[in-house]
């Protein structure tokens, strides 16, 4: 597609429920990132996929968070047993590669998650 | 270890005066460097990037940044602030993975 597409754009859920957030990166982009931005805060790195390599999960805040990337394209971020502190905007970004200086991260519009 | 530091969490300037947003990085080699901007309730937009060509990089909306290897800095500047520049600015470094600074919120007073 022309840009990074994220869905849903807004999600309201009850505490304890599971949620799935989807990211469709730009076609041909091999690197995909998930970030979290809480109200008034900066970007918190969550997870990074690069091609067929094992993902870098070092930013996931707890084992309730997981992510998959199927076929090197679409990614799903899953949050199990949501808590109120999970409320944030979840941003997805993609780039061609990250070992070349010319590459740029392109962001999606984000998925705003509200946990009641 | 690689890291990126934005020295000011908030900067306030008057319209028409210069803007300086500071960014320092630590690395054993010259990385690729970027500035992104996020306007209120908007997505992140690339402002400019440095990729080892010219050390003075020009971006959109009159912004520019200078890469100074000796100072490990990549400060963002604009000669004359406009009200529409009010936003949050992120310095980003690519060391085989993209690392974001904590952000600087720019306030522009009329």
PDB file of C-alpha atoms in Angstrom:
ATOM      1  CA  UNK A   1       0.000   0.000   0.000  1.00  0.00           C
ATOM      2  CA  UNK A   2       0.935   3.651  -0.187  1.00  0.00           C
ATOM      3  CA  UNK A   3       1.451   4.013   3.543  1.00  0.00           C
ATOM      4  CA  UNK A   4       1.510   2.113   6.814  1.00  0.00           C
ATOM      5  CA  UNK A   5      -2.008   1.116   7.708  1.00  0.00           C
ATOM      6  CA  UNK A   6      -3.098   0.410  11.282  1.00  0.00           C
ATOM      7  CA  UNK A   7      -6.387  -0.890  12.585  1.00  0.00           C
ATOM      8  CA  UNK A   8      -8.460  -0.280  14.536  1.00  0.00           C
ATOM      9  CA  UNK A   9      -7.844   3.439  14.823  1.00  0.00           C
ATOM     10  CA  UNK A  10      -9.643   3.447  18.165  1.00  0.00           C
ATOM     11  CA  UNK A  11     -10.355   0.610  20.555  1.00  0.00           C
ATOM     12  CA  UNK A  12     -12.147   0.798  23.871  1.00  0.00           C
ATOM     13  CA  UNK A  13     -12.071  -2.347  25.960  1.00  0.00           C
ATOM     14  CA  UNK A  14     -12.741  -3.505  29.466  1.00  0.00           C
ATOM     15  CA  UNK A  15     -10.005  -4.396  31.878  1.00  0.00           C
ATOM     16  CA  UNK A  16      -9.083  -8.056  31.586  1.00  0.00           C
ATOM     17  CA  UNK A  17     -10.061  -8.477  27.949  1.00  0.00           C
ATOM     18  CA  UNK A  18      -7.606  -9.330  25.167  1.00  0.00           C
ATOM     19  CA  UNK A  19      -7.021  -6.977  22.236  1.00  0.00           C
ATOM     20  CA  UNK A  20      -5.364  -7.326  18.854  1.00  0.00           C
ATOM     21  CA  UNK A  21      -3.887  -4.432  16.933  1.00  0.00           C
ATOM     22  CA  UNK A  22      -2.984  -4.804  13.305  1.00  0.00           C
ATOM     23  CA  UNK A  23      -0.289  -3.184  11.188  1.00  0.00           C
ATOM     24  CA  UNK A  24       0.026  -3.447   7.415  1.00  0.00           C
ATOM     25  CA  UNK A  25       3.426  -2.020   6.430  1.00  0.00           C
ATOM     26  CA  UNK A  26       4.485  -0.489   3.152  1.00  0.00           C
ATOM     27  CA  UNK A  27       4.966  -3.153   0.518  1.00  0.00           C
ATOM     28  CA  UNK A  28       8.603  -4.227   0.306  1.00  0.00           C
ATOM     29  CA  UNK A  29       9.555  -2.882   3.726  1.00  0.00           C
ATOM     30  CA  UNK A  30      11.391  -5.598   5.597  1.00  0.00           C
ATOM     31  CA  UNK A  31      11.703  -3.849   8.950  1.00  0.00           C
ATOM     32  CA  UNK A  32       8.677  -3.292  11.175  1.00  0.00           C
ATOM     33  CA  UNK A  33       8.520  -1.650  14.588  1.00  0.00           C
ATOM     34  CA  UNK A  34       5.898  -1.280  17.290  1.00  0.00           C
ATOM     35  CA  UNK A  35       6.054   1.657  19.684  1.00  0.00           C
ATOM     36  CA  UNK A  36       3.775   2.805  22.462  1.00  0.00           C
ATOM     37  CA  UNK A  37       3.049   6.432  23.268  1.00  0.00           C
ATOM     38  CA  UNK A  38       1.249   7.111  26.517  1.00  0.00           C
ATOM     39  CA  UNK A  39      -0.498  10.438  27.112  1.00  0.00           C
ATOM     40  CA  UNK A  40       2.075  13.228  27.155  1.00  0.00           C
ATOM     41  CA  UNK A  41       4.982  10.793  26.909  1.00  0.00           C
ATOM     42  CA  UNK A  42       7.598   9.996  24.310  1.00  0.00           C
ATOM     43  CA  UNK A  43       7.852   6.845  22.241  1.00  0.00           C
ATOM     44  CA  UNK A  44       8.458   3.574  24.037  1.00  0.00           C
ATOM     45  CA  UNK A  45       9.988   0.852  21.872  1.00  0.00           C
ATOM     46  CA  UNK A  46       8.134  -2.450  22.066  1.00  0.00           C
ATOM     47  CA  UNK A  47       9.324  -4.874  19.395  1.00  0.00           C
ATOM     48  CA  UNK A  48      11.216  -4.922  16.095  1.00  0.00           C
ATOM     49  CA  UNK A  49      11.022  -7.339  13.171  1.00  0.00           C
ATOM     50  CA  UNK A  50      13.713  -7.456  10.487  1.00  0.00           C
ATOM     51  CA  UNK A  51      13.103  -9.804   7.590  1.00  0.00           C
ATOM     52  CA  UNK A  52      13.251 -13.444   8.651  1.00  0.00           C
ATOM     53  CA  UNK A  53      15.423 -12.789  11.700  1.00  0.00           C
ATOM     54  CA  UNK A  54      14.206 -13.465  15.201  1.00  0.00           C
ATOM     55  CA  UNK A  55      12.361 -10.385  16.451  1.00  0.00           C
ATOM     56  CA  UNK A  56      13.872  -8.048  19.028  1.00  0.00           C
ATOM     57  CA  UNK A  57      11.366  -8.281  21.875  1.00  0.00           C
ATOM     58  CA  UNK A  58      13.447  -6.383  24.386  1.00  0.00           C
ATOM     59  CA  UNK A  59      10.898  -3.572  24.764  1.00  0.00           C
ATOM     60  CA  UNK A  60       7.800  -5.629  25.557  1.00  0.00           C
ATOM     61  CA  UNK A  61       6.724  -4.512  29.056  1.00  0.00           C
ATOM     62  CA  UNK A  62       5.327  -7.846  30.236  1.00  0.00           C
ATOM     63  CA  UNK A  63       4.463 -11.336  29.063  1.00  0.00           C
ATOM     64  CA  UNK A  64       0.926 -10.115  28.402  1.00  0.00           C
ATOM     65  CA  UNK A  65       2.300  -8.477  25.273  1.00  0.00           C
ATOM     66  CA  UNK A  66       3.192 -10.441  22.159  1.00  0.00           C
ATOM     67  CA  UNK A  67       3.520  -9.767  18.446  1.00  0.00           C
ATOM     68  CA  UNK A  68       3.658 -11.750  15.269  1.00  0.00           C
ATOM     69  CA  UNK A  69       4.566 -10.933  11.724  1.00  0.00           C
ATOM     70  CA  UNK A  70       3.147 -13.318   9.196  1.00  0.00           C
ATOM     71  CA  UNK A  71       4.771 -13.812   5.820  1.00  0.00           C
ATOM     72  CA  UNK A  72       7.113 -10.919   6.415  1.00  0.00           C
ATOM     73  CA  UNK A  73       4.283  -8.439   5.980  1.00  0.00           C
ATOM     74  CA  UNK A  74       1.286  -7.862   8.260  1.00  0.00           C
ATOM     75  CA  UNK A  75       1.955  -7.733  11.989  1.00  0.00           C
ATOM     76  CA  UNK A  76      -0.396  -8.208  14.914  1.00  0.00           C
ATOM     77  CA  UNK A  77       0.289  -6.909  18.415  1.00  0.00           C
ATOM     78  CA  UNK A  78      -1.694  -8.785  21.048  1.00  0.00           C
ATOM     79  CA  UNK A  79      -2.264  -7.608  24.591  1.00  0.00           C
ATOM     80  CA  UNK A  80      -3.775 -10.184  26.908  1.00  0.00           C
ATOM     81  CA  UNK A  81      -5.719  -9.418  30.079  1.00  0.00           C
ATOM     82  CA  UNK A  82      -5.530  -5.678  29.448  1.00  0.00           C
ATOM     83  CA  UNK A  83      -4.878  -3.301  32.321  1.00  0.00           C
ATOM     84  CA  UNK A  84      -5.677   0.393  32.590  1.00  0.00           C
ATOM     85  CA  UNK A  85      -1.995   1.274  32.301  1.00  0.00           C
ATOM     86  CA  UNK A  86      -2.028  -0.281  28.819  1.00  0.00           C
ATOM     87  CA  UNK A  87      -4.083   2.685  27.611  1.00  0.00           C
ATOM     88  CA  UNK A  88      -1.954   4.457  25.008  1.00  0.00           C
ATOM     89  CA  UNK A  89      -1.507   5.025  21.302  1.00  0.00           C
ATOM     90  CA  UNK A  90       0.231   2.081  19.684  1.00  0.00           C
ATOM     91  CA  UNK A  91       2.298   3.115  16.687  1.00  0.00           C
ATOM     92  CA  UNK A  92       3.601   0.910  13.933  1.00  0.00           C
ATOM     93  CA  UNK A  93       6.400   1.929  11.579  1.00  0.00           C
ATOM     94  CA  UNK A  94       8.215   0.246   8.717  1.00  0.00           C
ATOM     95  CA  UNK A  95      11.358   0.771   6.664  1.00  0.00           C
ATOM     96  CA  UNK A  96      13.207  -1.051   3.899  1.00  0.00           C
ATOM     97  CA  UNK A  97      16.187  -2.112   6.008  1.00  0.00           C
ATOM     98  CA  UNK A  98      17.934  -0.699   9.018  1.00  0.00           C
ATOM     99  CA  UNK A  99      21.568  -1.335   8.119  1.00  0.00           C
ATOM    100  CA  UNK A 100      21.538   1.315   5.428  1.00  0.00           C
ATOM    101  CA  UNK A 101      21.727   4.992   6.239  1.00  0.00           C
ATOM    102  CA  UNK A 102      19.262   5.975   3.542  1.00  0.00           C
ATOM    103  CA  UNK A 103      16.353   4.261   5.184  1.00  0.00           C
ATOM    104  CA  UNK A 104      13.573   6.160   6.841  1.00  0.00           C
ATOM    105  CA  UNK A 105      10.877   5.039   9.237  1.00  0.00           C
ATOM    106  CA  UNK A 106       7.370   5.633   7.978  1.00  0.00           C
ATOM    107  CA  UNK A 107       4.704   5.654  10.668  1.00  0.00           C
ATOM    108  CA  UNK A 108       1.107   4.649  10.653  1.00  0.00           C
ATOM    109  CA  UNK A 109      -1.557   6.848  12.212  1.00  0.00           C
ATOM    110  CA  UNK A 110      -1.657   4.672  15.321  1.00  0.00           C
ATOM    111  CA  UNK A 111      -4.234   2.676  17.253  1.00  0.00           C
ATOM    112  CA  UNK A 112      -5.582   4.438  20.312  1.00  0.00           C
ATOM    113  CA  UNK A 113      -6.357   1.911  23.039  1.00  0.00           C
ATOM    114  CA  UNK A 114      -8.480   2.832  26.037  1.00  0.00           C
ATOM    115  CA  UNK A 115      -8.882   0.299  28.819  1.00  0.00           C
ATOM    116  CA  UNK A 116     -11.772   1.052  31.145  1.00  0.00           C
TER     117      UNK A 116
ATOM    118  CA  UNK B   1      26.190   1.430  24.237  1.00  0.00           C
ATOM    119  CA  UNK B   2      24.284   3.460  21.711  1.00  0.00           C
ATOM    120  CA  UNK B   3      21.965   6.194  22.940  1.00  0.00           C
ATOM    121  CA  UNK B   4      20.357   9.472  21.979  1.00  0.00           C
ATOM    122  CA  UNK B   5      19.686  12.352  24.357  1.00  0.00           C
ATOM    123  CA  UNK B   6      17.447  15.343  23.881  1.00  0.00           C
ATOM    124  CA  UNK B   7      18.659  17.862  26.376  1.00  0.00           C
ATOM    125  CA  UNK B   8      15.455  19.873  26.777  1.00  0.00           C
ATOM    126  CA  UNK B   9      12.032  18.413  27.428  1.00  0.00           C
ATOM    127  CA  UNK B  10      10.349  21.791  26.790  1.00  0.00           C
ATOM    128  CA  UNK B  11      11.448  24.831  24.778  1.00  0.00           C
ATOM    129  CA  UNK B  12       9.457  28.043  24.562  1.00  0.00           C
ATOM    130  CA  UNK B  13      10.182  30.780  22.023  1.00  0.00           C
ATOM    131  CA  UNK B  14       8.393  33.844  20.708  1.00  0.00           C
ATOM    132  CA  UNK B  15       7.107  33.897  17.169  1.00  0.00           C
ATOM    133  CA  UNK B  16       9.768  35.230  14.808  1.00  0.00           C
ATOM    134  CA  UNK B  17      12.722  34.297  17.046  1.00  0.00           C
ATOM    135  CA  UNK B  18      15.200  31.469  16.392  1.00  0.00           C
ATOM    136  CA  UNK B  19      14.597  27.885  17.457  1.00  0.00           C
ATOM    137  CA  UNK B  20      17.271  25.536  18.806  1.00  0.00           C
ATOM    138  CA  UNK B  21      16.409  21.973  19.830  1.00  0.00           C
ATOM    139  CA  UNK B  22      19.374  20.014  21.077  1.00  0.00           C
ATOM    140  CA  UNK B  23      20.251  16.388  20.439  1.00  0.00           C
ATOM    141  CA  UNK B  24      23.354  14.409  21.354  1.00  0.00           C
ATOM    142  CA  UNK B  25      24.121  10.789  20.616  1.00  0.00           C
ATOM    143  CA  UNK B  26      26.690   8.298  21.771  1.00  0.00           C
ATOM    144  CA  UNK B  27      28.149   5.826  19.333  1.00  0.00           C
ATOM    145  CA  UNK B  28      31.445   4.340  18.324  1.00  0.00           C
ATOM    146  CA  UNK B  29      30.755   5.211  14.701  1.00  0.00           C
ATOM    147  CA  UNK B  30      28.777   7.758  12.693  1.00  0.00           C
ATOM    148  CA  UNK B  31      25.141   6.738  12.617  1.00  0.00           C
ATOM    149  CA  UNK B  32      22.267   7.932  10.481  1.00  0.00           C
ATOM    150  CA  UNK B  33      20.338  10.680  12.234  1.00  0.00           C
ATOM    151  CA  UNK B  34      16.817  11.993  11.842  1.00  0.00           C
ATOM    152  CA  UNK B  35      14.404  14.501  13.266  1.00  0.00           C
ATOM    153  CA  UNK B  36      10.695  13.715  13.384  1.00  0.00           C
ATOM    154  CA  UNK B  37       7.881  16.071  14.295  1.00  0.00           C
ATOM    155  CA  UNK B  38       4.530  15.260  15.867  1.00  0.00           C
ATOM    156  CA  UNK B  39       1.863  17.931  15.858  1.00  0.00           C
ATOM    157  CA  UNK B  40      -0.902  17.678  18.470  1.00  0.00           C
ATOM    158  CA  UNK B  41      -3.130  14.673  17.786  1.00  0.00           C
ATOM    159  CA  UNK B  42      -1.246  13.927  14.573  1.00  0.00           C
ATOM    160  CA  UNK B  43       1.101  11.201  13.412  1.00  0.00           C
ATOM    161  CA  UNK B  44       4.891  11.342  13.258  1.00  0.00           C
ATOM    162  CA  UNK B  45       6.358  13.041  10.212  1.00  0.00           C
ATOM    163  CA  UNK B  46       9.951  13.025   8.986  1.00  0.00           C
ATOM    164  CA  UNK B  47      11.466  16.498   9.193  1.00  0.00           C
ATOM    165  CA  UNK B  48      14.968  15.761   7.895  1.00  0.00           C
ATOM    166  CA  UNK B  49      17.696  13.108   7.815  1.00  0.00           C
ATOM    167  CA  UNK B  50      21.485  12.915   7.834  1.00  0.00           C
ATOM    168  CA  UNK B  51      23.140  10.005   6.041  1.00  0.00           C
ATOM    169  CA  UNK B  52      26.846  10.949   5.844  1.00  0.00           C
ATOM    170  CA  UNK B  53      26.578  13.313   2.907  1.00  0.00           C
ATOM    171  CA  UNK B  54      26.546  17.066   3.674  1.00  0.00           C
ATOM    172  CA  UNK B  55      26.819  17.817   7.386  1.00  0.00           C
ATOM    173  CA  UNK B  56      24.231  20.605   7.163  1.00  0.00           C
ATOM    174  CA  UNK B  57      20.892  19.090   6.340  1.00  0.00           C
ATOM    175  CA  UNK B  58      17.862  21.067   5.236  1.00  0.00           C
ATOM    176  CA  UNK B  59      14.385  19.780   6.001  1.00  0.00           C
ATOM    177  CA  UNK B  60      10.813  20.806   5.551  1.00  0.00           C
ATOM    178  CA  UNK B  61       9.239  23.997   6.915  1.00  0.00           C
ATOM    179  CA  UNK B  62      12.554  25.869   7.070  1.00  0.00           C
ATOM    180  CA  UNK B  63      14.203  23.575   9.607  1.00  0.00           C
ATOM    181  CA  UNK B  64      17.798  22.453   9.332  1.00  0.00           C
ATOM    182  CA  UNK B  65      20.235  20.442  11.414  1.00  0.00           C
ATOM    183  CA  UNK B  66      23.998  20.244  11.520  1.00  0.00           C
ATOM    184  CA  UNK B  67      25.870  17.030  12.194  1.00  0.00           C
ATOM    185  CA  UNK B  68      28.959  17.695  14.335  1.00  0.00           C
ATOM    186  CA  UNK B  69      30.970  14.538  14.799  1.00  0.00           C
ATOM    187  CA  UNK B  70      33.421  16.122  17.233  1.00  0.00           C
ATOM    188  CA  UNK B  71      30.540  17.091  19.507  1.00  0.00           C
ATOM    189  CA  UNK B  72      28.368  14.030  18.719  1.00  0.00           C
ATOM    190  CA  UNK B  73      25.509  16.448  18.193  1.00  0.00           C
ATOM    191  CA  UNK B  74      22.700  16.917  15.701  1.00  0.00           C
ATOM    192  CA  UNK B  75      20.887  20.035  16.861  1.00  0.00           C
ATOM    193  CA  UNK B  76      17.765  21.233  15.060  1.00  0.00           C
ATOM    194  CA  UNK B  77      17.425  24.912  14.205  1.00  0.00           C
ATOM    195  CA  UNK B  78      15.114  27.345  12.479  1.00  0.00           C
ATOM    196  CA  UNK B  79      15.870  31.045  12.017  1.00  0.00           C
ATOM    197  CA  UNK B  80      12.357  32.286  12.715  1.00  0.00           C
ATOM    198  CA  UNK B  81       9.666  30.383  14.590  1.00  0.00           C
ATOM    199  CA  UNK B  82       6.097  30.285  13.386  1.00  0.00           C
ATOM    200  CA  UNK B  83       3.027  29.492  15.441  1.00  0.00           C
ATOM    201  CA  UNK B  84       2.498  26.364  13.345  1.00  0.00           C
ATOM    202  CA  UNK B  85       5.866  25.000  14.547  1.00  0.00           C
ATOM    203  CA  UNK B  86       4.388  24.245  17.969  1.00  0.00           C
ATOM    204  CA  UNK B  87       4.746  20.480  18.237  1.00  0.00           C
ATOM    205  CA  UNK B  88       6.859  17.753  19.759  1.00  0.00           C
ATOM    206  CA  UNK B  89      10.167  16.982  18.088  1.00  0.00           C
ATOM    207  CA  UNK B  90      12.035  13.692  18.293  1.00  0.00           C
ATOM    208  CA  UNK B  91      15.687  13.094  17.509  1.00  0.00           C
ATOM    209  CA  UNK B  92      16.215   9.594  16.134  1.00  0.00           C
ATOM    210  CA  UNK B  93      19.371   7.596  15.570  1.00  0.00           C
ATOM    211  CA  UNK B  94      19.788   4.485  13.479  1.00  0.00           C
ATOM    212  CA  UNK B  95      22.379   2.058  14.867  1.00  0.00           C
ATOM    213  CA  UNK B  96      21.032  -0.957  12.975  1.00  0.00           C
ATOM    214  CA  UNK B  97      17.813  -0.213  14.869  1.00  0.00           C
ATOM    215  CA  UNK B  98      16.021   3.076  15.301  1.00  0.00           C
ATOM    216  CA  UNK B  99      16.400   4.713  18.724  1.00  0.00           C
ATOM    217  CA  UNK B 100      14.209   7.653  19.728  1.00  0.00           C
ATOM    218  CA  UNK B 101      15.077  10.485  22.049  1.00  0.00           C
ATOM    219  CA  UNK B 102      12.605  11.407  24.760  1.00  0.00           C
ATOM    220  CA  UNK B 103      11.228  14.340  22.744  1.00  0.00           C
ATOM    221  CA  UNK B 104      11.210  18.126  23.051  1.00  0.00           C
ATOM    222  CA  UNK B 105       7.928  20.009  23.181  1.00  0.00           C
ATOM    223  CA  UNK B 106       8.211  23.323  21.385  1.00  0.00           C
ATOM    224  CA  UNK B 107       5.872  26.113  22.443  1.00  0.00           C
ATOM    225  CA  UNK B 108       5.649  29.224  20.273  1.00  0.00           C
ATOM    226  CA  UNK B 109       4.297  32.361  21.908  1.00  0.00           C
ATOM    227  CA  UNK B 110       2.589  35.070  19.871  1.00  0.00           C
TER     228      UNK B 110
END
